[in-house]
Backbone as numpy.savetxt, mean C-alpha at the origin, in Angstrom:
# Nx Ny Nz CAx CAy CAz Cx Cy Cz
22.85 -51.58 -1.28 22.36 -50.61 -0.31 22.84 -49.19 -0.64
24.12 -49.04 -0.97 24.69 -47.75 -1.31 24.03 -47.21 -2.58
23.73 -48.09 -3.50 23.08 -47.67 -4.74 21.68 -47.12 -4.46
20.95 -47.76 -3.56 19.63 -47.28 -3.19 19.71 -45.89 -2.54
20.69 -45.68 -1.70 20.87 -44.38 -1.05 21.21 -43.32 -2.10
22.09 -43.67 -3.03 22.43 -42.73 -4.11 21.21 -42.36 -4.95
20.39 -43.33 -5.25 19.18 -43.08 -6.03 18.23 -42.17 -5.25
18.07 -42.44 -3.97 17.21 -41.61 -3.12 17.75 -40.19 -3.05
19.07 -40.05 -2.90 19.69 -38.72 -2.84 19.48 -37.99 -4.17
19.67 -38.66 -5.28 19.50 -38.04 -6.61 18.05 -37.63 -6.82
17.13 -38.51 -6.48 15.71 -38.19 -6.63 15.33 -37.02 -5.73
15.84 -37.02 -4.50 15.55 -35.91 -3.58 16.11 -34.61 -4.12
17.31 -34.67 -4.64 17.94 -33.48 -5.22 17.12 -32.94 -6.39
16.69 -33.83 -7.27 15.86 -33.42 -8.42 14.55 -32.82 -7.92
13.95 -33.43 -6.93 12.71 -32.91 -6.36 12.91 -31.52 -5.79
14.00 -31.32 -5.06 14.29 -30.01 -4.48 14.47 -28.97 -5.58
15.24 -29.31 -6.59 15.44 -28.37 -7.70 14.13 -28.04 -8.39
13.32 -29.07 -8.63 12.03 -28.85 -9.27 11.13 -27.97 -8.40
11.12 -28.23 -7.11 10.29 -27.45 -6.19 10.72 -26.00 -6.18
12.01 -25.75 -6.15 12.50 -24.37 -6.16 12.08 -23.66 -7.43
12.23 -24.32 -8.56 11.80 -23.71 -9.82 10.30 -23.50 -9.85
9.58 -24.44 -9.28 8.13 -24.30 -9.25 7.72 -23.07 -8.45
8.30 -22.92 -7.26 7.96 -21.77 -6.44 8.45 -20.48 -7.07
9.61 -20.53 -7.68 10.15 -19.34 -8.32 9.23 -18.90 -9.46
8.80 -19.85 -10.27 7.93 -19.47 -11.40 6.57 -19.01 -10.89
6.09 -19.61 -9.80 4.83 -19.19 -9.21 4.95 -17.75 -8.71
6.06 -17.45 -8.03 6.30 -16.11 -7.53 6.46 -15.13 -8.69
7.15 -15.55 -9.74 7.33 -14.70 -10.92 5.99 -14.39 -11.57
5.12 -15.37 -11.61 3.78 -15.16 -12.18 3.00 -14.16 -11.34
3.13 -14.27 -10.02 2.45 -13.37 -9.11 2.95 -11.93 -9.30
4.26 -11.78 -9.42 4.85 -10.45 -9.63 4.43 -9.89 -10.97
4.44 -10.72 -12.00 4.03 -10.26 -13.33 2.57 -9.83 -13.33
1.73 -10.58 -12.63 0.32 -10.23 -12.53 0.14 -8.90 -11.79
0.88 -8.72 -10.69 0.80 -7.48 -9.93 1.27 -6.30 -10.78
2.37 -6.48 -11.50 2.88 -5.40 -12.35 1.89 -5.03 -13.45
1.25 -6.03 -14.01 0.24 -5.78 -15.05 -0.93 -4.99 -14.47
-1.39 -5.39 -13.29 -2.50 -4.70 -12.63 -2.12 -3.26 -12.26
-0.90 -3.08 -11.75 -0.43 -1.72 -11.43 -0.39 -0.85 -12.68
0.11 -1.41 -13.76 0.16 -0.66 -15.03 -1.24 -0.27 -15.48
-2.17 -1.21 -15.41 -3.56 -0.93 -15.82 -4.20 0.13 -14.94
-4.02 0.03 -13.63 -4.59 1.02 -12.71 -4.01 2.40 -12.97
-2.70 2.46 -13.17 -2.07 3.76 -13.40 -2.50 4.37 -14.73
-2.71 3.55 -15.74 -3.23 4.06 -17.02 -4.65 4.60 -16.83
-5.45 3.87 -16.10 -6.86 4.24 -15.91 -7.02 5.55 -15.11
-6.23 5.72 -14.06 -6.44 6.83 -13.14 -5.46 8.00 -13.28
-4.38 7.82 -14.03 -3.36 8.87 -14.14 -3.98 10.19 -14.55
-3.64 11.24 -13.80 -4.07 12.62 -14.06 -5.56 12.87 -13.82
-6.26 11.89 -13.23 -7.68 12.12 -12.89 -7.76 12.69 -11.49
-8.63 13.67 -11.33 -8.82 14.30 -10.03 -9.47 13.29 -9.08
-9.01 13.29 -7.85 -9.56 12.36 -6.86 -11.02 12.69 -6.62
-11.84 11.67 -6.53 -13.27 11.85 -6.36 -13.66 11.35 -4.97
-13.89 12.29 -4.06 -14.25 11.96 -2.68 -15.53 12.69 -2.30
-16.25 12.13 -1.34 -17.40 12.86 -0.81 -16.88 14.16 -0.19
-17.73 15.15 -0.09 -17.31 16.46 0.43 -16.74 16.35 1.83
-17.41 15.59 2.70 -16.92 15.51 4.09 -15.57 14.79 4.15
-15.40 13.73 3.37 -14.13 13.01 3.35 -13.04 13.89 2.73
-13.37 14.58 1.66 -12.43 15.49 1.00 -11.92 16.54 1.99
-12.85 17.13 2.75 -12.48 18.17 3.73 -11.57 17.61 4.82
-11.81 16.38 5.25 -10.98 15.77 6.29 -9.58 15.42 5.74
-9.54 14.88 4.54 -8.27 14.44 3.95 -7.36 15.63 3.66
-7.93 16.71 3.17 -7.11 17.84 2.72 -7.10 19.01 3.70
-7.66 18.81 4.89 -7.64 19.85 5.92 -6.19 20.15 6.29
-5.83 21.40 6.22 -4.48 21.80 6.58 -3.45 21.63 5.49
-3.85 21.07 4.35 -2.90 20.90 3.25 -2.56 22.26 2.68
-1.27 22.51 2.52 -0.84 23.77 1.94 -0.89 23.70 0.43
-1.23 24.81 -0.18 -1.33 24.88 -1.63 0.02 24.50 -2.26
-0.05 23.69 -3.28 1.14 23.29 -4.00 1.82 22.04 -3.49
1.27 21.40 -2.45 1.90 20.20 -1.89 1.28 18.93 -2.44
2.10 17.89 -2.48 1.64 16.56 -2.87 0.90 15.91 -1.71
0.08 14.91 -2.03 -0.61 14.14 -1.00 -0.42 12.65 -1.27
-0.32 11.90 -0.19 -0.27 10.45 -0.27 -1.43 9.91 0.55
-2.31 9.17 -0.11 -3.47 8.58 0.56 -3.29 7.07 0.65
-3.49 6.53 1.83 -3.31 5.10 2.07 -4.58 4.58 2.73
-5.15 3.52 2.15 -6.41 2.96 2.66 -6.15 1.68 3.44
-6.88 1.53 4.55 -6.92 0.27 5.29 -8.32 0.06 5.86
-8.70 -1.20 5.91 -9.93 -1.58 6.59 -9.54 -1.86 8.04
-9.92 -0.98 8.94 -9.51 -1.10 10.34 -10.24 -2.23 11.06
-11.18 -2.88 10.40 -11.83 -4.05 10.99 -10.96 -5.29 10.84
-9.89 -5.16 10.08 -8.96 -6.26 9.81 -7.79 -6.16 10.79
-7.63 -7.18 11.62 -6.59 -7.12 12.66 -5.18 -7.12 12.09
-4.93 -7.81 10.98 -3.59 -7.82 10.40 -3.22 -6.48 9.78
-4.21 -5.67 9.48 -3.93 -4.35 8.91 -3.18 -3.47 9.90
-3.35 -3.68 11.18 -2.65 -2.88 12.17 -1.15 -3.17 12.16
-0.79 -4.40 11.86 0.62 -4.74 11.71 1.20 -3.99 10.52
0.44 -3.96 9.42 0.89 -3.25 8.23 0.95 -1.75 8.48
0.00 -1.23 9.23 0.04 0.19 9.61 1.28 0.48 10.44
1.57 -0.40 11.36 2.75 -0.20 12.22 4.02 -0.18 11.37
4.06 -1.02 10.35 5.22 -1.05 9.45 5.39 0.25 8.67
4.32 1.02 8.55 4.39 2.29 7.83 5.20 3.35 8.58
5.34 3.20 9.88 5.98 4.26 10.66 7.37 4.63 10.14
8.17 3.64 9.74 9.49 3.94 9.18 9.37 4.69 7.86
8.43 4.28 7.04 8.26 4.96 5.75 7.72 6.38 5.93
6.96 6.61 6.97 6.47 7.97 7.23 7.66 8.90 7.43
8.58 8.49 8.26 9.78 9.30 8.50 10.58 9.47 7.21
10.71 8.40 6.47 11.46 8.42 5.22 10.87 9.44 4.24
9.56 9.36 4.01 8.93 10.25 3.04 8.87 11.70 3.53
8.72 11.88 4.84 8.71 13.24 5.39 10.09 13.90 5.28
11.15 13.10 5.31 12.49 13.65 5.12 12.67 14.13 3.68
12.02 13.46 2.75 12.11 13.85 1.34 11.32 15.14 1.10
10.11 15.19 1.68 9.25 16.37 1.51 8.49 16.59 2.82
8.96 17.52 3.62 8.34 17.75 4.93 6.90 18.25 4.81
6.51 18.76 3.64 5.15 19.26 3.44 4.22 18.24 2.78
4.71 17.04 2.58 3.89 15.99 1.99 2.68 15.73 2.89
1.49 15.80 2.32 0.25 15.55 3.06 -0.02 14.05 3.03
0.24 13.37 4.15 0.03 11.93 4.24 -1.21 11.68 5.09
-2.14 10.95 4.53 -3.36 10.60 5.27 -3.68 9.12 5.08
-4.04 8.49 6.18 -4.48 7.11 6.17 -6.00 7.12 6.28
-6.65 6.62 5.27 -8.12 6.56 5.26 -8.51 5.20 5.80
-9.16 5.22 6.95 -9.55 3.97 7.60 -11.05 3.80 7.61
-11.47 2.63 7.18 -12.87 2.25 7.34 -12.95 1.44 8.63
-13.91 1.79 9.46 -14.05 1.10 10.74 -15.51 1.06 11.17
-15.93 -0.11 11.62 -17.26 -0.25 12.23 -17.26 0.30 13.65
-16.08 0.32 14.26 -15.96 0.71 15.66 -14.74 1.61 15.82
-14.94 2.91 15.68 -13.80 3.84 15.73 -13.14 3.86 17.11
-13.90 3.60 18.16 -13.32 3.55 19.50 -12.30 2.40 19.60
-12.68 1.23 19.11 -11.77 0.08 19.13 -10.57 0.35 18.21
-10.82 1.00 17.10 -9.73 1.33 16.18 -8.75 2.29 16.86
-9.28 3.29 17.58 -8.41 4.21 18.33 -7.55 3.47 19.35
-8.15 2.49 20.02 -7.40 1.69 21.00 -6.29 0.91 20.31
-6.61 0.31 19.17 -5.60 -0.45 18.42 -4.50 0.46 17.88
-4.85 1.65 17.45 -3.85 2.60 16.96 -2.94 3.03 18.10
-3.54 3.21 19.27 -2.75 3.59 20.44 -1.77 2.48 20.83
-2.21 1.22 20.71 -1.35 0.08 21.04 -0.09 0.06 20.18
-0.23 0.45 18.92 0.94 0.44 18.02 1.60 1.81 17.95
1.10 2.74 18.76 1.66 4.08 18.83 1.68 4.76 17.45
0.55 4.67 16.77 0.44 5.25 15.44 -0.10 6.68 15.55
0.50 7.61 14.80 0.08 9.02 14.90 -1.38 9.23 14.48
-2.21 9.57 15.43 -3.64 9.72 15.21 -3.99 10.87 14.25
-3.15 11.90 14.19 -3.45 13.05 13.34 -3.35 12.70 11.84
-2.80 11.52 11.53 -2.72 11.08 10.14 -3.94 10.28 9.70
-4.81 9.99 10.66 -5.96 9.12 10.41 -7.20 9.94 10.02
-7.88 9.46 8.99 -9.18 10.00 8.60 -10.14 8.81 8.54
-11.21 8.90 9.29 -12.20 7.82 9.29 -13.19 8.01 8.14
-13.45 6.92 7.46 -14.42 6.90 6.38 -15.52 5.92 6.80
-16.47 6.44 7.56 -17.51 5.59 8.15 -18.40 4.91 7.12
-18.57 5.55 5.95 -19.42 4.97 4.89 -18.63 4.09 3.94
-17.32 4.05 4.10 -16.43 3.32 3.20 -16.59 3.80 1.76
-16.84 5.08 1.60 -17.05 5.65 0.27 -15.78 5.64 -0.58
-14.64 5.74 0.06 -13.38 5.70 -0.67 -13.20 4.36 -1.39
-13.46 3.28 -0.67 -13.37 1.94 -1.25 -14.41 1.76 -2.36
-15.58 2.29 -2.15 -16.63 2.17 -3.17 -16.22 2.86 -4.47
-15.51 3.97 -4.35 -15.07 4.72 -5.53 -13.80 4.11 -6.14
-12.92 3.61 -5.29 -11.63 3.07 -5.74 -11.47 1.65 -5.19
-12.13 0.69 -5.81 -12.18 -0.68 -5.31 -10.79 -1.32 -5.18
-9.85 -0.88 -5.99 -8.51 -1.49 -5.97 -7.79 -1.29 -4.64
-8.17 -0.28 -3.86 -7.43 0.00 -2.62 -7.60 -1.08 -1.56
-8.55 -1.98 -1.75 -8.72 -3.08 -0.79 -7.51 -4.01 -0.84
-6.83 -4.05 -1.97 -5.63 -4.88 -2.12 -4.41 -4.12 -1.60
-3.66 -4.76 -0.76 -2.50 -4.15 -0.11 -1.52 -3.54 -1.13
-1.32 -4.21 -2.24 -0.36 -3.73 -3.25 -0.82 -2.44 -3.93
-2.12 -2.15 -3.87 -2.68 -0.99 -4.60 -3.37 0.00 -3.67
-3.09 -0.06 -2.38 -3.84 0.75 -1.41 -3.34 2.19 -1.25
-2.30 2.56 -2.00 -1.69 3.87 -1.85 -1.78 4.65 -3.15
-2.13 5.94 -3.02 -2.17 6.82 -4.18 -1.41 8.09 -3.87
-0.62 8.52 -4.82 0.09 9.79 -4.72 -0.63 10.79 -5.61
-0.93 11.97 -5.03 -1.67 13.00 -5.75 -0.80 14.24 -5.92
-1.00 14.94 -7.02 -0.25 16.18 -7.23 -0.91 17.32 -6.46
-0.41 18.52 -6.66 -0.92 19.68 -5.92 -2.37 20.01 -6.25
-2.87 19.52 -7.40 -4.27 19.74 -7.79 -5.16 18.55 -7.44
-4.64 17.65 -6.62 -5.35 16.45 -6.18 -5.69 15.52 -7.34
-4.81 15.49 -8.33 -4.92 14.55 -9.44 -3.97 13.39 -9.16
-4.39 12.21 -9.56 -3.61 11.00 -9.26 -2.35 10.95 -10.13
-1.22 10.86 -9.46 0.06 10.72 -10.13 0.43 9.25 -10.26
0.22 8.51 -9.15 0.67 7.11 -9.13 -0.13 6.31 -8.12
-0.35 5.03 -8.46 -1.02 4.07 -7.58 -0.08 2.90 -7.35
0.00 2.44 -6.12 0.82 1.28 -5.76 1.44 1.52 -4.40
1.55 0.50 -3.60 2.07 0.65 -2.24 3.59 0.59 -2.20
4.23 1.64 -1.66 5.67 1.59 -1.50 6.13 0.57 -0.46
5.17 -0.01 0.25 5.48 -1.03 1.24 5.73 -2.39 0.58
5.26 -2.56 -0.64 5.29 -3.86 -1.30 6.67 -4.21 -1.85
7.35 -3.22 -2.41 8.67 -3.52 -2.99 9.58 -2.29 -2.93
10.85 -2.56 -2.95 11.81 -1.46 -2.94 11.73 -0.65 -4.24
11.37 -1.30 -5.35 11.21 -0.57 -6.62 10.09 0.45 -6.55
8.98 0.07 -5.93 7.87 1.02 -5.79 8.25 2.15 -4.85
8.98 1.85 -3.81 9.44 2.89 -2.88 10.37 3.86 -3.60
11.27 3.33 -4.42 12.17 4.18 -5.21 11.38 5.06 -6.18
10.34 4.48 -6.76 9.51 5.25 -7.70 8.81 6.40 -6.98
8.26 6.13 -5.81 7.63 7.18 -5.01 8.65 8.26 -4.66
9.84 7.84 -4.28 10.90 8.79 -3.93 11.19 9.71 -5.11
11.31 9.13 -6.26 11.59 9.91 -7.48 10.44 10.90 -7.77
9.22 10.43 -7.67 8.06 11.30 -7.95 7.95 12.43 -6.94
8.21 12.15 -5.69 8.10 13.17 -4.65 9.21 14.21 -4.78
10.39 13.77 -5.18 11.53 14.70 -5.34 11.38 15.63 -6.55
10.58 15.25 -7.52 10.45 16.06 -8.74 9.96 17.44 -8.47
């Protein structure tokens, strides 16, 4: 009987170890894939001027002072889980504004129902002046990668050229990279 219990314990232990390694390697593959995609996106778009429709361009850069950086973040406001992610941005907003108080931060939201989106934004107490509605979803059409949470953020230089793509919400390394770029 004791031998059977020992065998079960050993087999369970091996299974647990194997499972941990399996999940670890799966997670490592996911991270490697994300890093590869981020590298490819940044190579493709680095130093390219942002391409927006005139009306969206005017809304995004309204009030931007000459010589300031911009951070553009895309969300589909028809997605209910996106509001949780938007709410999580509030801490990072304060963080990035402390680094550069003149940083132009805009959240580009696609919404079928801007009234409902306004209600949802109010529920999470999100600053409405940071929101730009893209009723035609032209931003996503031009930059398809922004639909993915890991790639939904772009940092632009003072000439509205893309410096970096990747969400600082995804990892502390990306947040550190944004910090470094903004401080330059």
